[in-house]
Tab-separated table of C-alpha atoms in Angstrom:
chain	number	residue	atom	x	y	z
A	1	MET	CA	-20.899	2.443	-10.275
A	2	THR	CA	-21.946	3.218	-6.694
A	3	ARG	CA	-23.023	0.233	-4.630
A	4	THR	CA	-26.523	0.444	-3.246
A	5	GLN	CA	-25.826	-1.570	-0.104
A	6	GLY	CA	-23.681	-0.350	2.767
A	7	SER	CA	-21.990	-3.687	3.465
A	8	LEU	CA	-18.545	-4.532	2.186
A	9	PRO	CA	-17.513	-7.830	0.596
A	10	ASP	CA	-16.744	-10.570	3.140
A	11	ASP	CA	-13.246	-11.173	4.464
A	12	GLY	CA	-12.552	-13.743	1.738
A	13	ALA	CA	-13.090	-11.176	-0.992
A	14	ARG	CA	-10.262	-9.858	-3.099
A	15	LEU	CA	-8.655	-6.569	-2.159
A	16	SER	CA	-9.692	-5.166	-5.511
A	17	SER	CA	-13.339	-5.852	-4.648
A	18	ILE	CA	-12.883	-4.272	-1.196
A	19	PHE	CA	-11.229	-1.151	-2.708
A	20	ASP	CA	-13.988	-0.889	-5.317
A	21	ALA	CA	-16.573	-0.926	-2.531
A	22	LEU	CA	-14.678	1.520	-0.285
A	23	LEU	CA	-13.924	4.117	-2.897
A	24	ASN	CA	-17.348	4.151	-4.514
A	25	ASP	CA	-19.725	3.892	-1.564
A	26	ASP	CA	-20.389	6.910	0.669
A	27	GLN	CA	-22.094	4.607	3.174
A	28	ALA	CA	-19.027	2.363	3.529
A	29	VAL	CA	-16.632	5.308	3.922
A	30	PRO	CA	-18.485	8.533	4.889
A	31	PRO	CA	-17.178	11.922	3.707
A	32	ALA	CA	-14.802	13.786	6.026
A	33	ASP	CA	-16.514	16.597	7.946
A	34	GLY	CA	-19.337	16.800	5.477
A	35	GLU	CA	-17.036	17.361	2.491
A	36	ALA	CA	-18.417	15.052	-0.199
A	37	ASP	CA	-15.153	14.838	-2.135
A	38	ASP	CA	-12.951	14.043	0.850
A	39	ILE	CA	-12.560	10.962	3.026
A	40	SER	CA	-10.494	10.702	6.185
A	41	LEU	CA	-7.764	8.135	6.636
A	42	GLY	CA	-9.484	7.086	9.864
A	43	ALA	CA	-12.774	6.305	8.061
A	44	LEU	CA	-10.881	4.344	5.419
A	45	PHE	CA	-9.050	2.383	8.140
A	46	ASP	CA	-12.229	1.622	10.080
A	47	ALA	CA	-14.047	0.412	6.994
A	48	MET	CA	-11.270	-2.050	6.089
A	49	GLY	CA	-11.472	-3.827	9.462
A	50	GLU	CA	-9.090	-6.728	9.979
A	51	LYS	CA	-7.493	-6.297	6.580
A	52	SER	CA	-6.585	-2.650	7.305
A	53	GLN	CA	-2.804	-3.004	7.799
A	54	GLY	CA	-2.008	-4.982	4.676
A	55	ALA	CA	-4.738	-3.312	2.649
A	56	LEU	CA	-3.494	0.226	3.445
A	57	ILE	CA	0.093	-0.792	2.591
A	58	VAL	CA	-1.164	-2.059	-0.791
A	59	LEU	CA	-3.305	1.033	-1.401
A	60	PHE	CA	-0.591	3.582	-0.632
A	61	ALA	CA	2.002	1.595	-2.549
A	62	LEU	CA	-0.338	1.394	-5.550
A	63	ILE	CA	-0.704	5.173	-5.478
A	64	ALA	CA	3.087	5.504	-5.276
A	65	CYS	CA	3.358	3.344	-8.434
A	66	VAL	CA	1.708	6.115	-10.468
A	67	PRO	CA	4.531	8.187	-12.012
A	68	VAL	CA	3.272	11.648	-11.047
A	69	PRO	CA	5.479	14.357	-9.506
A	70	GLY	CA	5.349	15.074	-5.810
A	71	PRO	CA	3.357	12.485	-3.826
A	72	ASN	CA	5.926	9.776	-3.189
A	73	ALA	CA	7.701	11.580	-0.322
A	74	VAL	CA	4.335	12.310	1.285
A	75	LEU	CA	3.190	8.699	0.954
A	76	THR	CA	6.358	7.512	2.713
A	77	ILE	CA	4.998	8.746	6.056
A	78	PRO	CA	1.937	6.467	6.282
A	79	LEU	CA	3.796	3.595	4.593
A	80	ALA	CA	6.665	3.859	7.075
A	81	PHE	CA	4.239	4.091	9.997
A	82	LEU	CA	2.399	0.950	8.904
A	83	ALA	CA	5.700	-0.923	8.341
A	84	LEU	CA	7.039	0.196	11.738
A	85	GLN	CA	4.087	-1.463	13.474
A	86	LEU	CA	5.038	-4.748	11.822
A	87	VAL	CA	8.594	-4.245	13.096
A	88	ILE	CA	7.488	-3.831	16.712
A	89	GLY	CA	5.064	-6.767	16.389
A	90	ARG	CA	1.715	-5.030	16.909
A	91	LYS	CA	-1.102	-7.495	16.215
A	92	LYS	CA	-3.663	-4.700	15.760
A	93	LEU	CA	-2.968	-1.632	13.700
A	94	TYR	CA	-3.027	1.729	15.512
A	95	LEU	CA	-3.486	5.125	13.885
A	96	PRO	CA	-2.936	8.264	15.958
A	97	ASP	CA	-5.570	10.985	15.836
A	98	TRP	CA	-3.446	13.309	13.658
A	99	MET	CA	-3.181	10.584	11.016
A	100	ARG	CA	-6.842	9.562	11.310
A	101	ARG	CA	-7.834	13.173	10.548
A	102	ARG	CA	-5.787	13.356	7.371
A	103	LYS	CA	-8.089	13.866	4.386
A	104	ILE	CA	-7.783	12.358	0.922
A	105	GLY	CA	-9.690	13.535	-2.122
A	106	ARG	CA	-12.078	10.744	-2.997
A	107	ARG	CA	-12.128	11.515	-6.701
A	108	ARG	CA	-8.345	11.824	-6.924
A	109	LEU	CA	-7.799	8.664	-4.908
A	110	ASN	CA	-10.346	6.774	-6.972
A	111	GLY	CA	-8.772	7.993	-10.225
A	112	LEU	CA	-5.284	6.922	-9.140
A	113	TYR	CA	-6.596	3.545	-7.969
A	114	ARG	CA	-8.494	2.959	-11.226
A	115	HIS	CA	-5.235	3.539	-13.093
A	116	MET	CA	-3.538	0.793	-11.060
A	117	ARG	CA	-6.554	-1.570	-10.686
A	118	PRO	CA	-5.700	-3.855	-13.677
A	119	ARG	CA	-2.219	-4.494	-12.205
A	120	LEU	CA	-3.706	-5.341	-8.808
A	121	ILE	CA	-6.166	-7.829	-10.347
A	122	TRP	CA	-3.337	-9.372	-12.419
A	123	LEU	CA	-1.332	-9.944	-9.263
A	124	GLU	CA	-4.319	-11.299	-7.317
A	125	ASN	CA	-4.983	-13.837	-10.081
A	126	ARG	CA	-1.524	-15.318	-9.529
A	127	MET	CA	-1.579	-15.604	-5.748
A	128	SER	CA	-2.568	-18.419	-3.423
A	129	ASP	CA	-1.620	-19.995	-0.063
A	130	ARG	CA	2.041	-20.911	-0.670
A	131	TRP	CA	5.277	-21.000	1.342
A	132	LEU	CA	3.338	-20.486	4.593
A	133	PHE	CA	6.575	-20.635	6.598
A	134	PHE	CA	7.063	-16.997	5.474
A	135	VAL	CA	3.750	-15.889	7.015
A	136	PRO	CA	3.903	-16.658	10.795
A	137	ALA	CA	3.907	-13.733	13.232
A	138	GLN	CA	7.518	-14.224	14.253
A	139	ARG	CA	8.590	-13.287	10.715
A	140	MET	CA	6.602	-10.021	10.714
A	141	PRO	CA	9.331	-7.823	12.327
A	142	VAL	CA	11.802	-8.739	9.598
A	143	ILE	CA	9.213	-8.249	6.852
A	144	GLY	CA	8.187	-4.963	8.460
A	145	LEU	CA	11.788	-3.744	8.503
A	146	ILE	CA	12.145	-4.541	4.799
A	147	CYS	CA	8.874	-2.722	4.057
A	148	LEU	CA	10.194	0.251	6.057
A	149	VAL	CA	13.357	0.394	3.965
A	150	ILE	CA	11.318	0.123	0.751
A	151	ALA	CA	9.088	2.992	1.892
A	152	PHE	CA	12.097	5.273	2.292
A	153	ILE	CA	13.530	4.135	-1.046
A	154	ILE	CA	10.274	5.208	-2.704
A	155	ALA	CA	10.830	8.740	-1.428
A	156	ILE	CA	14.350	9.099	-2.882
A	157	PRO	CA	14.382	11.609	-5.753
A	158	ILE	CA	15.736	9.583	-8.679
A	159	PRO	CA	16.822	11.286	-11.941
A	160	VAL	CA	15.082	8.576	-14.029
A	161	PRO	CA	11.335	9.184	-14.511
A	162	GLY	CA	9.152	6.420	-13.065
A	163	ALA	CA	12.040	4.636	-11.326
A	164	ASN	CA	10.308	5.004	-7.922
A	165	SER	CA	7.404	2.957	-9.275
A	166	ILE	CA	9.561	-0.217	-9.209
A	167	PRO	CA	10.078	-0.412	-5.387
A	168	ALA	CA	6.490	0.708	-4.919
A	169	LEU	CA	5.268	-2.231	-7.005
A	170	CYS	CA	7.519	-4.520	-4.948
A	171	LEU	CA	5.795	-3.222	-1.840
A	172	VAL	CA	2.398	-3.951	-3.428
A	173	VAL	CA	3.476	-7.566	-3.951
A	174	VAL	CA	4.705	-7.894	-0.351
A	175	GLY	CA	1.523	-6.324	0.999
A	176	LEU	CA	-0.699	-8.581	-1.067
A	177	GLY	CA	1.337	-11.579	0.086
A	178	LEU	CA	0.698	-10.559	3.724
A	179	VAL	CA	-3.037	-10.175	3.164
A	180	LEU	CA	-3.455	-13.340	1.080
A	181	SER	CA	-0.957	-15.502	3.080
A	182	ASP	CA	1.218	-16.023	0.010
A	183	GLY	CA	4.757	-16.549	1.265
A	184	MET	CA	6.136	-16.916	-2.236
A	185	ALA	CA	4.802	-13.460	-3.140
A	186	ILE	CA	6.401	-12.004	0.013
A	187	ALA	CA	9.745	-13.605	-0.905
A	188	ALA	CA	9.470	-12.459	-4.507
A	189	GLY	CA	8.645	-8.898	-3.490
A	190	ILE	CA	11.544	-8.796	-1.018
A	191	PHE	CA	13.984	-10.174	-3.623
A	192	ALA	CA	12.785	-7.755	-6.327
A	193	SER	CA	13.001	-4.841	-3.892
A	194	GLY	CA	16.626	-5.748	-3.149
A	195	VAL	CA	17.410	-5.712	-6.871
A	196	ALA	CA	15.561	-2.407	-7.244
A	197	ALA	CA	17.392	-0.888	-4.260
A	198	THR	CA	20.711	-1.828	-5.786
A	199	GLY	CA	19.771	-0.226	-9.097
A	200	ILE	CA	18.447	2.908	-7.420
A	201	ALA	CA	21.609	3.216	-5.337
A	202	GLY	CA	23.658	3.048	-8.537
A	203	LEU	CA	21.487	5.635	-10.299
A	204	THR	CA	21.675	7.972	-7.278
A	205	TRP	CA	25.462	7.621	-7.068
A	206	TYR	CA	25.788	8.299	-10.775
A	207	GLY	CA	23.487	11.326	-10.519
A	208	VAL	CA	25.426	12.790	-7.604
A	209	ASN	CA	28.770	12.336	-9.373
A	210	ALA	CA	27.339	13.871	-12.557
A	211	LEU	CA	26.171	16.942	-10.646
A	212	ALA	CA	29.501	17.222	-8.833
A	213	ALA	CA	31.362	17.137	-12.124
């Protein structure tokens, strides 16, 4: 249902509520260049405000969780760019003009998000302010580096259908932990991503050896 007011939920709202507002309200995120079915990444970024960095990581990782052919390698670019800014310690997210102009089909994006929305809400219901020693700014470069590695793992072509969804879901957990200041979620996402990376490395090695034989 389209919201009738142009304002977004306040900063204390859940990401699921913010995404619901952004993807269903033309006033919150205007169409790109007059194309009603497209929104620009810049408009999406501006509408998210202070939550933009973590929220965009969660959104792109959620889309990467959907086991459809093709998009994961493309999604690695914005995910890696966002993670790189954590690595270098930027306090405010920056998007270059070429990335701001990138267009996303609103209906397609909304459909993919709706598919993953129950999982996002399930995760949000289990998060709170915990292990805050993981959250301070001095830890962000390390967390950003791990997110950068996960982003590239998502792009690896794995011979097992849906295997890329596992590291993508780990990145969702880390991103939510960053937004909601849940250090336990950040630690759990990092640990799970390490396990997933080990499994993916094994599958890739097995696949390469099978092709070589």
